[in-house]
């Protein structure tokens, strides 16, 4: 044991002190960075009893990170669905405002009721025509809303896929740096932090599972097992410009060659958007088409002659395929966007209002479909029949989620509004809960891995003290040398 | 030695996120307190929204039906008062004809009186409500009968005179009418004359009213129909009795024949009054069905109003308590946040 050794130990202490202080200052600087983890200098006592910094480690609890990633993707998945349902719920609106297709059918019925009480009055027939037009316009615009929501979802998926690709590119670079850095024994903690932050970004887009190897390498899998990243990023293809055919799922998203059609299991924002594009909007669209078909059937005209031979024909409400009725029991795709009020009943388009009362809208040239042969002004039979038709039982396609056994198109439209609000209510509660979970998981990771300012400050004070002690040691050794040298002199 | 530390960011974030959540709840709750309805009815009700919409639909339907029952009720009342006035006319005619059958003294007066009754009947038959002729059935934009006594003679009057002329070979104002016997006038009455007032003559010559029933939807699932019109038996009989006095040669008849004619008129007027009572009864039945349907719908409506209220409203007391709690909670988290941020080792170094 020599004084030189004591001197060297003190010098080493100063050096490790400085290294530790730099780690503390890095921590302090990153206190507000949610992605940063707390770094600690690893101090090692060497053979001579001195101390040096062997490396820097960060505190990442892998399980907490995994939990946080999972809950992030669940939260963004349900948030995406809830957001879109919020948009779609404009179709129904607040029941008090009475803007849903069901409420408009109700207003149409009230207009018919008014007309039935004074069938001679063309003003009341005009009222029927206007409320019928309001009804078709509302169905047209609801159909347009579902189509545009689909289109927006398609575009957003394209953007999100682009984001995913660039995130994976950045991930790939960082991963390589970490693997080489770890092999060379460099401090890679900052790169690890950045890689974790990229992981969070990826988990926001799709539900992922990670696997870390001993050399610092990381592989990413989708929750359904498809490889997303393994040494290099896997190919992701999506055609954002592909045509969206009404009633059919849009173009497929392929990851590593595997088509991802199940948005629910894909998870994340992209999964949520796939659910929106290929399930929710299609379902709502089919329901609107069924409401449109129900209206056409409910207001159809039948052969009134003594021995009826003609088929029922589309009356007040018609569509480009009229006057034949759309096939029963299956969804007529696109009907809600093409349903219109028959021009034969609209004086502005060359029709006659009286046909609403008298019948013969489907084909004014065919007397078989006229209900009120003498055009008697007080005849309310057909108007009453129209009112009853709105709530008369009729079959609806079994492929839609809404089913009504009786009550006709009015009950179907009401049930459809209930379905939409039910979905919205569930998804909004779900998204709220998932967001809380994600906040909690992120918070748990944060509080475990993040920087505590007070802790770092007290560490700084300890460092200050040990720095003072080391310098005192150096000056003590120095004065000992002085004493020794003056004794020798 | 390591300590389990919590990151400062997590600590501050916790306070911040809880504050923003409380604030957004405060906004929705304060709206619930002021409006008394759920902040977002769709979210609060979920699939139950269908029930709320359905209840509102039925309420709207009931409102429309009740309003239109008002229109129908007004029409029925007009018909009722018009028919009841006709019954008065029939009774008066019966009285006067009975007297005329007994004494020939006031023959001229009787004929004049019948002419004015005929004018009254025409007015009564042309009663209107809501711009329509109530006694025209479903052909309600045309008056049921035209003015019988108009100049030049109406088609109806010409037909009556032609029937008389073809029966007796002379016009009703011919002095030779005095040769017609009581038996002759009875034959005419029960034969050619009565046929004029039977279908299809009645509808082609006198009346443009339609027999088709007027259909009413008086309740969500309730329909009523009535077919009281100028074609009712009572109206026809009264009309035929009055026309007979005017245009069956009453002015020139001998006393016996006149007595026979007055007797026939009295019989027909009496029978017309009885038939008119029947029409009144059928109108009254329709009126009372409407009244019953209305009161049933009122009951139903108030139940549905309650359903809508129960579904869409929030408990005001509960909501305002919630508002108070949230306010307190927010104040607490402000206080806690302020203290947390003031807690820093830096201040003590």
Short mmCIF file of N, CA and C in Angstrom, two decimals, chain A residues 23 38-42 55-59 187 189:
data_model
loop_
_atom_site.label_atom_id
_atom_site.label_comp_id
_atom_site.label_asym_id
_atom_site.label_seq_id
_atom_site.Cartn_x
_atom_site.Cartn_y
_atom_site.Cartn_z
N UNK A 23 -24.25 11.29 -15.80
CA UNK A 23 -25.47 10.47 -15.91
C UNK A 23 -26.63 11.18 -15.21
N UNK A 38 -34.75 6.18 -16.56
CA UNK A 38 -33.70 6.64 -15.66
C UNK A 38 -32.44 5.80 -15.86
N UNK A 39 -31.32 6.50 -16.03
CA UNK A 39 -30.05 5.78 -16.20
C UNK A 39 -29.30 5.78 -14.88
N UNK A 40 -28.60 4.69 -14.65
CA UNK A 40 -27.74 4.67 -13.47
C UNK A 40 -26.34 4.24 -13.92
N UNK A 41 -25.34 4.92 -13.29
CA UNK A 41 -23.95 4.55 -13.59
C UNK A 41 -23.62 3.31 -12.79
N UNK A 42 -23.04 2.32 -13.45
CA UNK A 42 -22.67 1.09 -12.75
C UNK A 42 -21.24 1.25 -12.23
N UNK A 55 -20.18 1.05 -16.73
CA UNK A 55 -21.16 1.23 -17.81
C UNK A 55 -22.38 1.97 -17.30
N UNK A 56 -23.35 2.16 -18.20
CA UNK A 56 -24.58 2.84 -17.81
C UNK A 56 -25.74 1.88 -18.10
N UNK A 57 -26.60 1.75 -17.14
CA UNK A 57 -27.74 0.87 -17.36
C UNK A 57 -29.03 1.70 -17.23
N UNK A 58 -30.09 1.27 -17.89
CA UNK A 58 -31.37 1.95 -17.63
C UNK A 58 -32.39 0.96 -17.09
N UNK A 59 -33.35 1.53 -16.40
CA UNK A 59 -34.28 0.67 -15.70
C UNK A 59 -35.53 0.49 -16.52
N UNK A 187 -22.44 2.54 -24.46
CA UNK A 187 -23.66 2.92 -23.75
C UNK A 187 -24.77 3.08 -24.78
N UNK A 189 -28.09 3.09 -23.92
CA UNK A 189 -29.36 3.35 -23.23
C UNK A 189 -30.23 4.37 -23.95
#
